[in-house]
Coordinates of C-alpha atoms in Angstrom, one line a residue:
M1 CA -51.2 77.4 -26.4
Y2 CA -49.6 73.8 -26.1
R3 CA -50.9 73.6 -29.9
F4 CA -47.9 77.0 -30.6
G5 CA -45.5 75.0 -27.5
I6 CA -45.0 72.2 -30.1
G7 CA -44.9 73.8 -33.5
R8 CA -42.1 75.8 -31.3
E9 CA -40.2 72.9 -29.7
I10 CA -41.0 71.5 -33.8
I11 CA -38.9 74.2 -35.2
R12 CA -36.0 73.8 -33.2
A13 CA -35.7 70.3 -33.9
R14 CA -36.7 70.9 -38.0
A15 CA -33.3 74.2 -37.4
T16 CA -31.1 71.5 -36.1
S17 CA -31.7 69.3 -38.7
P18 CA -29.7 68.1 -41.8
R19 CA -32.8 65.8 -43.1
T20 CA -34.5 66.6 -46.1
D21 CA -37.7 64.7 -45.3
L22 CA -40.3 65.1 -42.6
K23 CA -40.5 61.1 -40.3
W24 CA -38.9 62.8 -37.3
L25 CA -42.1 64.7 -36.3
S26 CA -43.5 61.1 -35.1
S27 CA -41.1 61.5 -32.5
F28 CA -44.0 64.1 -31.3
N29 CA -46.7 63.1 -29.0
V30 CA -50.0 65.3 -31.6
S31 CA -53.2 64.7 -32.9
R32 CA -54.6 64.6 -36.3
G33 CA -55.9 68.1 -35.9
E34 CA -52.8 69.2 -33.7
F35 CA -50.3 68.2 -36.8
Y36 CA -52.5 70.2 -39.3
W37 CA -51.8 73.2 -37.4
V38 CA -48.6 73.3 -36.2
C39 CA -47.7 71.9 -40.2
V40 CA -49.5 75.1 -40.9
A41 CA -47.5 77.5 -38.4
L42 CA -44.3 76.1 -40.2
C43 CA -45.4 77.3 -43.7
D44 CA -43.6 80.0 -42.9
I45 CA -40.4 78.5 -43.0
D46 CA -40.0 76.2 -45.0
G47 CA -42.1 77.9 -47.4
I48 CA -43.5 75.6 -50.3
A49 CA -42.2 71.6 -48.8
C50 CA -44.3 72.9 -45.8
L51 CA -47.2 74.1 -48.0
R52 CA -47.3 70.3 -48.7
L53 CA -46.8 69.0 -45.4
A54 CA -49.3 71.5 -44.1
S55 CA -52.1 69.9 -46.5
S56 CA -50.7 66.3 -46.5
L57 CA -53.6 65.0 -46.1
S58 CA -53.0 63.6 -43.0
F59 CA -56.8 62.5 -42.0
A60 CA -56.7 60.3 -45.3
T61 CA -56.4 56.5 -45.6
V62 CA -55.9 56.1 -48.6
E63 CA -53.7 56.7 -51.7
V64 CA -55.8 58.2 -54.3
D65 CA -53.1 56.9 -57.2
E66 CA -53.4 54.1 -56.3
I67 CA -56.1 52.7 -55.9
S68 CA -56.8 49.5 -57.7
G69 CA -57.2 45.7 -57.4
S70 CA -54.2 45.1 -56.1
R71 CA -54.9 47.6 -53.5
P72 CA -57.9 48.5 -53.2
A73 CA -59.0 51.2 -50.8
E74 CA -61.6 50.4 -48.1
V75 CA -64.9 51.9 -46.9
H76 CA -66.0 52.3 -43.0
N77 CA -69.5 52.3 -41.4
L78 CA -68.6 55.1 -37.7
V79 CA -71.1 54.9 -34.7
Q80 CA -71.2 56.3 -31.4
G81 CA -68.0 57.7 -32.4
K82 CA -66.1 55.1 -33.3
W83 CA -65.2 53.5 -37.0
F84 CA -66.2 49.7 -37.8
T85 CA -66.1 46.7 -40.1
P86 CA -68.9 44.3 -40.3
S87 CA -68.1 40.9 -41.7
S88 CA -69.7 41.9 -44.9
W89 CA -67.5 43.3 -47.8
N90 CA -69.4 44.6 -50.7
T91 CA -66.5 44.8 -53.4
L92 CA -67.5 47.2 -56.4
V93 CA -65.7 47.1 -59.9
D94 CA -63.4 50.2 -61.1
P95 CA -66.4 51.8 -63.7
L96 CA -64.5 52.3 -66.4
N97 CA -61.9 49.1 -66.4
G98 CA -63.9 46.5 -63.7
E99 CA -61.0 46.1 -62.2
P100 CA -62.4 45.8 -58.5
F101 CA -61.3 48.7 -56.8
V102 CA -62.9 50.0 -53.7
K103 CA -64.6 47.2 -50.8
V104 CA -67.7 48.8 -48.7
S105 CA -68.2 47.0 -45.3
E106 CA -71.8 47.0 -45.9
V107 CA -74.0 46.0 -42.8
D108 CA -77.3 43.6 -43.2
E109 CA -80.5 43.8 -41.0
S110 CA -79.1 42.2 -38.7
G111 CA -77.2 44.4 -37.9
I112 CA -78.2 47.5 -37.5
E113 CA -79.0 47.5 -33.8
P114 CA -75.9 49.9 -33.5
F115 CA -77.0 52.8 -35.4
V116 CA -80.3 52.4 -33.9
K117 CA -79.6 52.9 -30.6
S118 CA -76.7 55.3 -31.4
L119 CA -79.3 58.1 -33.5
S120 CA -82.4 57.3 -30.4
C121 CA -79.5 58.6 -28.0
C122 CA -79.9 62.1 -29.7
P123 CA -83.4 64.1 -27.7
K124 CA -86.5 66.0 -30.1
H125 CA -84.7 69.3 -29.1
G126 CA -81.2 68.5 -30.7
L127 CA -77.5 68.2 -29.8
H128 CA -78.2 72.4 -29.7
N129 CA -80.6 75.1 -29.9
P130 CA -80.7 78.7 -28.4
F131 CA -81.7 77.8 -25.1
K132 CA -79.8 74.3 -24.8
N133 CA -75.4 74.3 -25.8
P134 CA -75.1 78.0 -27.9
E135 CA -71.2 77.6 -27.2
R136 CA -71.8 75.1 -30.1
Y137 CA -73.2 77.2 -33.1
L138 CA -69.4 79.3 -32.9
L139 CA -68.1 75.8 -32.1
Y140 CA -69.7 74.5 -35.6
G141 CA -68.3 78.0 -37.1
D142 CA -64.6 77.0 -36.2
I143 CA -64.9 73.8 -37.8
S144 CA -66.5 75.2 -41.6
A145 CA -63.1 77.9 -40.9
K146 CA -60.2 75.2 -41.2
A147 CA -62.1 73.0 -43.4
A148 CA -62.4 75.4 -45.2
H149 CA -59.0 76.9 -45.4
L150 CA -58.1 72.9 -45.1
L151 CA -59.6 71.7 -48.1
G152 CA -58.7 74.6 -49.8
Q153 CA -54.9 73.6 -50.3
P154 CA -53.8 72.4 -53.4
E155 CA -53.0 68.5 -52.4
A156 CA -56.1 68.5 -50.8
T157 CA -58.4 70.0 -53.0
H158 CA -56.3 67.6 -55.8
F159 CA -57.1 64.8 -53.4
F160 CA -61.0 64.8 -53.4
T161 CA -61.7 66.1 -56.8
K162 CA -58.7 62.4 -58.5
L163 CA -61.1 60.6 -55.1
I164 CA -64.7 62.2 -57.1
Q165 CA -63.2 60.8 -60.9
R166 CA -61.6 56.9 -59.6
V167 CA -65.5 56.7 -57.8
V168 CA -68.2 58.5 -60.9
P169 CA -66.0 59.4 -64.0
K170 CA -66.2 62.7 -64.8
S171 CA -63.6 65.7 -65.9
Y172 CA -61.3 67.2 -63.8
Q173 CA -62.5 70.6 -63.7
Q174 CA -66.3 68.9 -62.9
A175 CA -64.7 67.0 -60.5
Q176 CA -62.6 69.9 -58.9
G177 CA -66.1 72.4 -59.3
E178 CA -67.7 69.9 -57.0
V179 CA -65.0 70.7 -54.6
N180 CA -64.4 73.7 -55.3
V181 CA -68.1 74.7 -54.2
T182 CA -68.6 72.6 -51.5
Q183 CA -64.6 74.9 -49.9
K184 CA -67.0 77.3 -50.7
F185 CA -70.0 76.8 -48.9
L186 CA -67.6 76.0 -45.6
E187 CA -65.7 79.3 -46.2
N188 CA -69.8 80.8 -46.4
F189 CA -70.6 79.2 -42.6
S190 CA -67.4 80.4 -40.7
G191 CA -67.3 82.3 -38.2
D192 CA -70.8 83.6 -36.7
Q193 CA -73.0 82.3 -39.8
V194 CA -73.6 79.4 -38.4
R195 CA -75.5 81.1 -35.5
F196 CA -77.2 84.1 -37.8
L197 CA -79.3 81.1 -38.7
A198 CA -80.5 80.6 -35.4
R199 CA -81.5 84.8 -35.6
S200 CA -84.9 84.5 -33.9
F201 CA -88.0 87.4 -34.2
A202 CA -89.9 89.3 -31.3
V203 CA -93.3 90.7 -31.4
P204 CA -95.0 92.9 -29.2
G205 CA -97.8 91.5 -27.2
N206 CA -100.7 92.8 -25.6
H207 CA -100.3 93.8 -22.4
L208 CA -97.1 94.6 -20.3
G209 CA -95.3 91.8 -20.2
Q210 CA -96.0 89.4 -23.2
Q211 CA -93.9 88.8 -25.9
S212 CA -94.1 86.3 -28.5
H213 CA -90.6 85.5 -30.0
G214 CA -90.3 83.2 -33.2
F215 CA -87.1 80.4 -32.7
R216 CA -85.9 78.2 -35.1
W217 CA -84.9 74.8 -33.8
P218 CA -84.0 71.0 -34.9
Y219 CA -85.1 68.4 -35.3
G220 CA -82.8 65.6 -33.4
P221 CA -82.3 62.3 -34.5
V222 CA -82.4 62.9 -38.3
A223 CA -81.5 61.2 -41.1
I224 CA -79.2 61.9 -44.6
I225 CA -79.5 59.9 -48.2
A226 CA -77.6 61.0 -50.7
P227 CA -77.1 60.3 -54.5
F228 CA -74.0 59.1 -56.9
N229 CA -73.4 62.0 -58.4
F230 CA -72.5 64.1 -56.3
P231 CA -70.3 62.6 -54.1
L232 CA -69.0 65.5 -52.3
E233 CA -71.0 68.6 -52.7
I234 CA -74.3 66.8 -51.7
P235 CA -73.7 64.8 -48.7
A236 CA -71.8 67.9 -47.4
L237 CA -73.3 70.1 -48.0
Q238 CA -77.0 69.0 -47.0
L239 CA -74.8 66.8 -44.0
M240 CA -73.4 70.4 -41.9
G241 CA -76.6 72.0 -42.5
A242 CA -78.7 69.4 -40.8
L243 CA -75.0 70.1 -38.2
Y244 CA -75.6 73.3 -37.6
M245 CA -79.3 73.7 -36.6
G246 CA -78.3 71.3 -33.8
N247 CA -79.8 67.9 -35.6
K248 CA -77.9 64.4 -35.5
P249 CA -77.6 63.2 -38.7
I250 CA -77.1 59.7 -39.7
L251 CA -75.3 59.8 -43.1
K252 CA -75.9 56.9 -45.6
V253 CA -74.7 57.9 -49.4
D254 CA -74.5 55.3 -52.1
S255 CA -71.8 52.6 -51.8
K256 CA -71.1 53.5 -55.4
V257 CA -69.4 56.6 -54.2
S258 CA -69.8 56.5 -50.3
L259 CA -65.5 56.4 -50.3
V260 CA -65.6 60.4 -50.9
M261 CA -67.2 61.0 -48.2
D262 CA -65.7 58.1 -46.0
Q263 CA -62.1 60.8 -45.9
M264 CA -64.3 63.7 -45.8
I265 CA -65.8 63.1 -42.2
R266 CA -61.9 62.4 -40.9
L267 CA -61.3 65.1 -42.5
L268 CA -63.3 67.0 -40.9
H269 CA -63.1 64.9 -37.4
A270 CA -59.2 66.6 -37.6
C271 CA -61.2 70.5 -38.0
G272 CA -62.7 69.2 -34.7
L273 CA -65.2 67.5 -35.2
P274 CA -66.9 65.5 -32.3
L275 CA -66.4 62.1 -33.2
E276 CA -70.2 61.0 -31.6
D277 CA -72.2 64.0 -33.7
V278 CA -72.5 62.3 -36.5
D279 CA -73.0 58.3 -37.5
I280 CA -72.3 56.4 -41.5
I281 CA -73.9 53.6 -42.8
N282 CA -73.0 51.4 -45.4
S283 CA -75.9 49.2 -46.7
D284 CA -78.1 48.2 -49.8
G285 CA -81.8 50.0 -49.7
K286 CA -83.0 47.4 -48.5
T287 CA -81.4 47.2 -44.6
M288 CA -82.0 51.4 -45.3
N289 CA -85.7 51.2 -45.6
K290 CA -86.0 48.0 -41.9
F291 CA -83.1 51.0 -39.7
L292 CA -85.2 54.2 -40.9
M293 CA -88.7 52.0 -39.8
E294 CA -86.9 51.1 -36.4
A295 CA -84.9 54.5 -35.5
N296 CA -88.0 56.8 -36.1
P297 CA -85.8 60.3 -37.0
R298 CA -87.1 63.0 -36.9
M299 CA -86.6 64.4 -40.5
T300 CA -85.1 62.2 -43.5
L301 CA -83.6 64.5 -46.3
F302 CA -83.3 62.3 -49.6
T303 CA -81.6 62.6 -52.9
G304 CA -82.0 59.9 -55.3
S305 CA -85.0 59.2 -58.0
S306 CA -89.2 59.7 -57.7
R307 CA -89.7 56.1 -57.7
V308 CA -88.2 55.5 -54.3
A309 CA -88.8 59.4 -52.9
E310 CA -92.7 58.8 -53.0
K311 CA -92.3 55.5 -51.1
L312 CA -90.3 57.0 -49.4
A313 CA -91.9 59.6 -48.0
V314 CA -95.1 57.0 -47.3
D315 CA -92.9 55.0 -45.7
L316 CA -91.9 58.0 -42.9
K317 CA -95.4 59.5 -43.3
G318 CA -94.4 62.5 -45.0
R319 CA -91.2 63.0 -42.4
I320 CA -89.4 63.7 -46.0
K321 CA -87.6 67.2 -47.3
L322 CA -87.1 65.9 -50.9
E323 CA -84.4 67.0 -53.7
D324 CA -85.8 64.1 -56.5
A325 CA -85.4 63.4 -60.1
G326 CA -86.1 66.0 -62.8
F327 CA -86.8 66.4 -66.1
D328 CA -85.3 69.8 -66.9
W329 CA -85.8 71.4 -70.1
K330 CA -84.7 74.8 -71.8
I331 CA -86.4 77.3 -73.9
L332 CA -85.1 79.3 -76.4
G333 CA -87.1 82.0 -77.0
P334 CA -86.9 84.7 -80.0
D335 CA -84.3 86.5 -79.7
V336 CA -80.8 84.3 -81.9
Q337 CA -77.8 86.0 -80.2
E338 CA -74.4 84.8 -79.8
V339 CA -75.1 81.3 -80.7
D340 CA -71.5 79.9 -80.3
Y341 CA -72.4 80.7 -76.9
V342 CA -75.7 79.1 -75.8
A343 CA -74.4 75.9 -77.8
W344 CA -71.7 75.9 -75.4
V345 CA -74.0 75.8 -72.4
C346 CA -76.6 73.5 -74.5
D347 CA -74.2 70.7 -74.6
Q348 CA -72.0 71.8 -71.0
D349 CA -76.3 71.0 -69.4
A350 CA -76.8 68.4 -71.5
Y351 CA -73.3 66.4 -71.5
A352 CA -71.3 67.2 -68.8
C353 CA -70.6 64.0 -66.4
S354 CA -71.9 62.3 -68.9
G355 CA -75.4 63.4 -67.9
Q356 CA -75.4 62.4 -64.6
K357 CA -77.1 65.6 -62.6
C358 CA -80.2 66.5 -61.8
S359 CA -79.6 69.4 -63.4
A360 CA -79.4 67.8 -67.3
Q361 CA -81.3 69.9 -69.8
S362 CA -83.7 66.7 -70.3
I363 CA -85.2 69.2 -73.0
L364 CA -84.2 71.4 -75.2
F365 CA -87.6 73.8 -77.0
M366 CA -86.1 75.9 -79.6
H367 CA -88.0 78.7 -81.2
E368 CA -88.2 78.4 -84.8
N369 CA -85.5 81.1 -85.2
W370 CA -83.1 79.3 -83.2
A371 CA -84.6 76.1 -85.7
A372 CA -84.0 77.8 -88.7
S373 CA -80.3 79.1 -87.0
S374 CA -76.3 77.4 -87.6
L375 CA -77.9 75.9 -83.1
L376 CA -78.5 72.4 -84.1
P377 CA -74.5 72.1 -86.5
K378 CA -73.1 73.8 -83.2
L379 CA -74.1 71.0 -80.8
K380 CA -73.9 67.8 -83.0
E381 CA -69.8 69.0 -83.3
L382 CA -70.1 70.3 -79.9
A383 CA -71.1 66.7 -78.6
E384 CA -68.5 65.2 -81.4
R385 CA -65.6 66.1 -79.4
R386 CA -66.4 64.6 -75.8
K387 CA -64.0 61.8 -75.7
L388 CA -63.4 59.0 -73.2
E389 CA -59.5 59.4 -72.9
D390 CA -60.4 63.3 -70.6
L391 CA -63.7 61.7 -69.4
T392 CA -65.8 64.0 -70.9
I393 CA -67.9 61.4 -72.3
G394 CA -67.7 58.8 -69.9
P395 CA -69.8 55.3 -67.9
V396 CA -73.3 55.8 -66.6
L397 CA -74.0 54.0 -63.5
T398 CA -77.7 53.7 -64.0
F399 CA -78.4 52.9 -67.5
T400 CA -76.4 50.1 -69.6
T401 CA -76.4 50.6 -72.7
E402 CA -78.5 48.4 -74.1
A403 CA -81.2 50.2 -71.7
M404 CA -79.9 53.5 -73.3
L405 CA -80.2 52.6 -77.1
E406 CA -83.7 50.7 -77.6
H407 CA -84.8 53.7 -75.4
K408 CA -83.4 55.3 -78.4
N409 CA -85.4 53.4 -80.6
K410 CA -88.8 53.5 -78.8
L411 CA -88.1 57.3 -79.4
L412 CA -87.9 56.8 -82.8
E413 CA -91.1 54.9 -83.6
I414 CA -92.6 58.1 -83.4
P415 CA -93.9 59.9 -86.1
G416 CA -91.0 62.5 -87.2
A417 CA -89.0 61.8 -85.1
K418 CA -85.4 61.7 -85.7
L419 CA -81.8 60.7 -84.7
L420 CA -80.1 64.3 -84.3
F421 CA -76.6 62.9 -82.7
G422 CA -75.5 59.9 -81.3
G423 CA -76.9 57.5 -80.8
E424 CA -74.2 54.3 -80.4
A425 CA -72.5 52.4 -78.0
L426 CA -68.7 54.4 -77.1
E427 CA -66.6 52.4 -78.6
K428 CA -62.5 50.4 -78.0
H429 CA -63.4 51.1 -74.2
T430 CA -63.3 48.5 -71.1
I431 CA -66.5 49.9 -69.3
P432 CA -67.5 46.8 -67.6
A433 CA -71.1 45.9 -68.5
V434 CA -73.5 46.4 -66.4
Y435 CA -72.6 50.4 -66.5
G436 CA -74.0 52.3 -69.8
A437 CA -71.2 53.9 -72.4
I438 CA -72.9 55.7 -75.5
K439 CA -71.9 58.7 -77.6
P440 CA -74.0 61.8 -76.4
T441 CA -77.5 61.7 -78.0
A442 CA -80.1 63.7 -79.3
I443 CA -83.5 62.9 -80.9
Y444 CA -85.9 65.3 -82.6
V445 CA -89.2 65.0 -81.5
P446 CA -92.3 67.2 -83.5
L447 CA -93.8 68.9 -80.7
E448 CA -97.4 68.0 -81.6
E449 CA -96.2 64.0 -81.1
I450 CA -94.8 65.1 -77.7
L451 CA -98.1 66.2 -76.1
K452 CA -99.9 63.5 -77.1
D453 CA -100.9 61.0 -74.3
K454 CA -99.5 57.8 -76.1
N455 CA -96.0 59.7 -76.3
Y456 CA -95.5 61.7 -73.5
E457 CA -94.3 59.4 -71.3
L458 CA -91.7 57.9 -72.6
V459 CA -90.9 61.3 -74.4
T460 CA -90.6 62.9 -70.4
R461 CA -89.0 59.7 -68.7
E462 CA -85.6 60.9 -67.3
I463 CA -82.3 58.8 -69.0
F464 CA -79.7 59.8 -65.9
G465 CA -76.8 59.8 -68.6
P466 CA -75.9 61.8 -72.0
F467 CA -79.0 61.7 -74.2
Q468 CA -81.3 64.9 -74.2
I469 CA -85.0 65.5 -76.3
V470 CA -84.8 68.1 -79.0
T471 CA -88.0 70.1 -80.7
D472 CA -89.5 73.0 -82.4
Y473 CA -91.8 75.9 -81.6
K474 CA -92.9 78.3 -83.8
A475 CA -94.5 82.2 -82.0
N476 CA -98.0 80.9 -82.4
Q477 CA -97.7 77.1 -80.1
I478 CA -95.9 78.8 -77.3
P479 CA -99.0 77.6 -75.2
L480 CA -98.5 74.0 -76.6
V481 CA -94.9 74.5 -74.9
L482 CA -96.4 75.4 -71.9
D483 CA -99.4 72.9 -71.7
A484 CA -95.9 70.2 -71.4
L485 CA -93.9 71.4 -68.7
E486 CA -97.4 72.2 -66.8
K487 CA -97.9 68.0 -67.6
M488 CA -94.7 67.5 -66.1
H489 CA -94.7 65.0 -62.3
A490 CA -90.5 66.9 -61.7
H491 CA -89.7 70.8 -60.7
L492 CA -86.3 71.0 -60.3
T493 CA -84.4 73.1 -62.5
A494 CA -85.2 74.7 -65.8
A495 CA -83.9 78.3 -68.2
V496 CA -85.8 80.6 -70.4
V497 CA -82.7 81.0 -72.5
S498 CA -83.8 85.0 -74.2
N499 CA -84.0 88.6 -72.8
D500 CA -86.8 89.6 -74.5
A501 CA -88.3 91.1 -71.3
N502 CA -91.7 89.6 -72.6
F503 CA -91.0 86.7 -73.1
L504 CA -89.3 85.8 -69.8
Q505 CA -92.4 87.2 -67.7
D506 CA -94.7 84.8 -70.1
V507 CA -92.4 81.9 -69.4
I508 CA -91.9 82.4 -64.9
G509 CA -94.9 83.5 -64.6
K510 CA -96.4 80.7 -66.2
S511 CA -94.1 77.7 -64.7
V512 CA -92.9 76.1 -61.5
N513 CA -89.4 74.9 -61.4
G514 CA -87.8 75.9 -58.3
T515 CA -84.3 76.3 -59.9
T516 CA -84.6 78.1 -62.9
Y517 CA -82.2 80.6 -65.0
A518 CA -83.3 84.2 -67.0
G519 CA -81.1 85.5 -69.9
L520 CA -78.9 85.0 -72.5
R521 CA -76.8 83.2 -70.5
A522 CA -79.5 81.1 -68.9
R523 CA -78.2 77.5 -67.9
T524 CA -80.2 74.2 -66.0
T525 CA -77.4 73.3 -64.4
G526 CA -74.4 74.9 -62.3
A527 CA -75.5 75.1 -58.8
P528 CA -73.0 77.3 -56.8
Q529 CA -73.5 77.6 -53.2
N530 CA -74.0 81.3 -53.7
H531 CA -77.9 80.8 -54.3
W532 CA -80.9 78.5 -53.6
F533 CA -80.9 74.9 -55.8
G534 CA -84.1 72.7 -55.0
P535 CA -87.3 71.6 -56.7
A536 CA -90.3 74.1 -56.3
G537 CA -94.2 73.1 -56.4
D538 CA -94.3 70.3 -53.7
P539 CA -94.8 70.8 -50.1
R540 CA -91.9 68.2 -49.1
G541 CA -88.8 69.9 -51.2
A542 CA -85.8 70.5 -49.9
G543 CA -83.1 73.0 -50.8
I544 CA -80.0 73.3 -50.5
G545 CA -76.8 75.7 -50.2
T546 CA -78.1 78.6 -48.5
P547 CA -78.9 80.2 -44.9
E548 CA -83.4 79.4 -46.8
A549 CA -82.1 76.2 -48.0
I550 CA -80.6 75.4 -44.4
K551 CA -83.3 76.7 -42.2
L552 CA -86.4 75.0 -44.5
V553 CA -84.7 71.5 -44.2
W554 CA -83.2 71.2 -40.9
S555 CA -85.1 73.3 -38.4
C556 CA -88.7 74.3 -37.5
H557 CA -90.3 76.8 -36.3
R558 CA -90.7 77.1 -32.3
E559 CA -93.1 80.2 -30.9
I560 CA -92.1 80.9 -27.6
I561 CA -93.8 83.5 -25.7
Y562 CA -93.4 85.2 -22.7
D563 CA -95.9 85.9 -20.4
V564 CA -94.3 87.5 -17.2
G565 CA -97.2 90.3 -15.9
P566 CA -97.2 92.1 -13.9
V567 CA -101.7 91.0 -13.3
P568 CA -103.2 94.3 -12.4
H569 CA -103.2 95.7 -9.1
H570 CA -106.9 95.0 -9.0
W571 CA -107.7 91.9 -10.7
K572 CA -110.7 89.9 -10.0
I573 CA -111.1 85.8 -11.7
P574 CA -114.6 87.0 -14.1
P575 CA -116.9 85.3 -15.1
S576 CA -117.0 82.4 -16.6
T577 CA -116.4 82.0 -20.6

């Protein structure tokens, strides 16, 4: 009622004020969260003007359109409910022009103690579980509802879309898609949906008074390490999943893009997220590794490179879930149809976000019928229409131009290999040399050469950029294609493009990728909030986005066996056994 009382007072003041600006609101002593909901109430009075106010981003600490060398954005750390800034700043350069534009307050190895202490305050049984603080399940349903509503406001959607574009340049549509997925995810887990994640089951026992109950139990103190390429979607979805199940997470996002989650956490605070429930640490990899060794989280979720994933798996003694890199494949089956559509999907899968998706199409296996079609010329045409001006092609943040072109040259040394298109540096740009900038590239390598031991590792090296391998196969060579798949070590996404039921059955039955799309419209990318996304074939594999993924990653099974009697009336102590 307090909130609406304030609303009525502001309405009276607004009605008697001839001013069109809204600075008069500052005379009221309201919190940021109250400010937002008061503004929502005012929408009915002032229409569009108040809708802008309602979503005017009172949580935000940056003006996204003004981030520049003269007005750099700042990223802070959060520990024990307080934002703070250590003495060390890491200044990041704009991926598009090399201008220093973001300052990240990074913690060094000497500064991790407050974070270790904060995480250690959380017991193994978590901040809530089915027997402790169950009202927090309802709290997080409410937080999700409010955050979904706020993130869905046009100004908030635009704010986060532009913020993503600033730190990891991709097209507006691609960046907005990430915001939309996050907003839909929050909608999905509003209301009672959080407590439904903790649904238990019961099994009758052997005698009267005995029942076994299975519960989903939190790990307690946990860590999340998130990559640069999806600076909102991946950390936000995993963070909320951890919180829903009762854990206390510490979040570390790649410093290149940590500004996005800095602002998202502030949005969540405005929607009721308790300040002490989440810590945020900015640091280099060495410092984070030291923190993990000292804090000893009960579970760590890592999304990123396979090399780092394998190191952490050893360091953390297996207490880890992984969504590591993937060399993702697509197979075009024998039935050629809708060539324009299939070509467009192939272009999107390989080159959207400049190929910087863990689900990006890395290798395309074409049936000979497709190889004889107009597919390749269409692919070339689609790739060549991408341009830096609209960020449909842009800087590559983890490979330099020289490294990608060197990889191209090594591939072209393989007998029969040829450049289909691309293979050149972008021209007339100001992308700093520390990043990569090449045209969308495709290299053909004969299937028989791919399978040779001396070539396989080179061909299947993941280049996190606009780069793919293309090959073809004859109808009797599908066993060779399946052999190529079997040798791959990462199994994230895949696509089998065919409506031939027997072909689909054969390929799906003899492959393992955790997120496999099948049918004429199959793709390797997309990762919406409505289906599981994650690898298969590895007991450490993590998922994201769905109830099943959240329960798998962020909770464990606990069995409670009730045995309350009664003891049989004539029971006597039996002989020893």
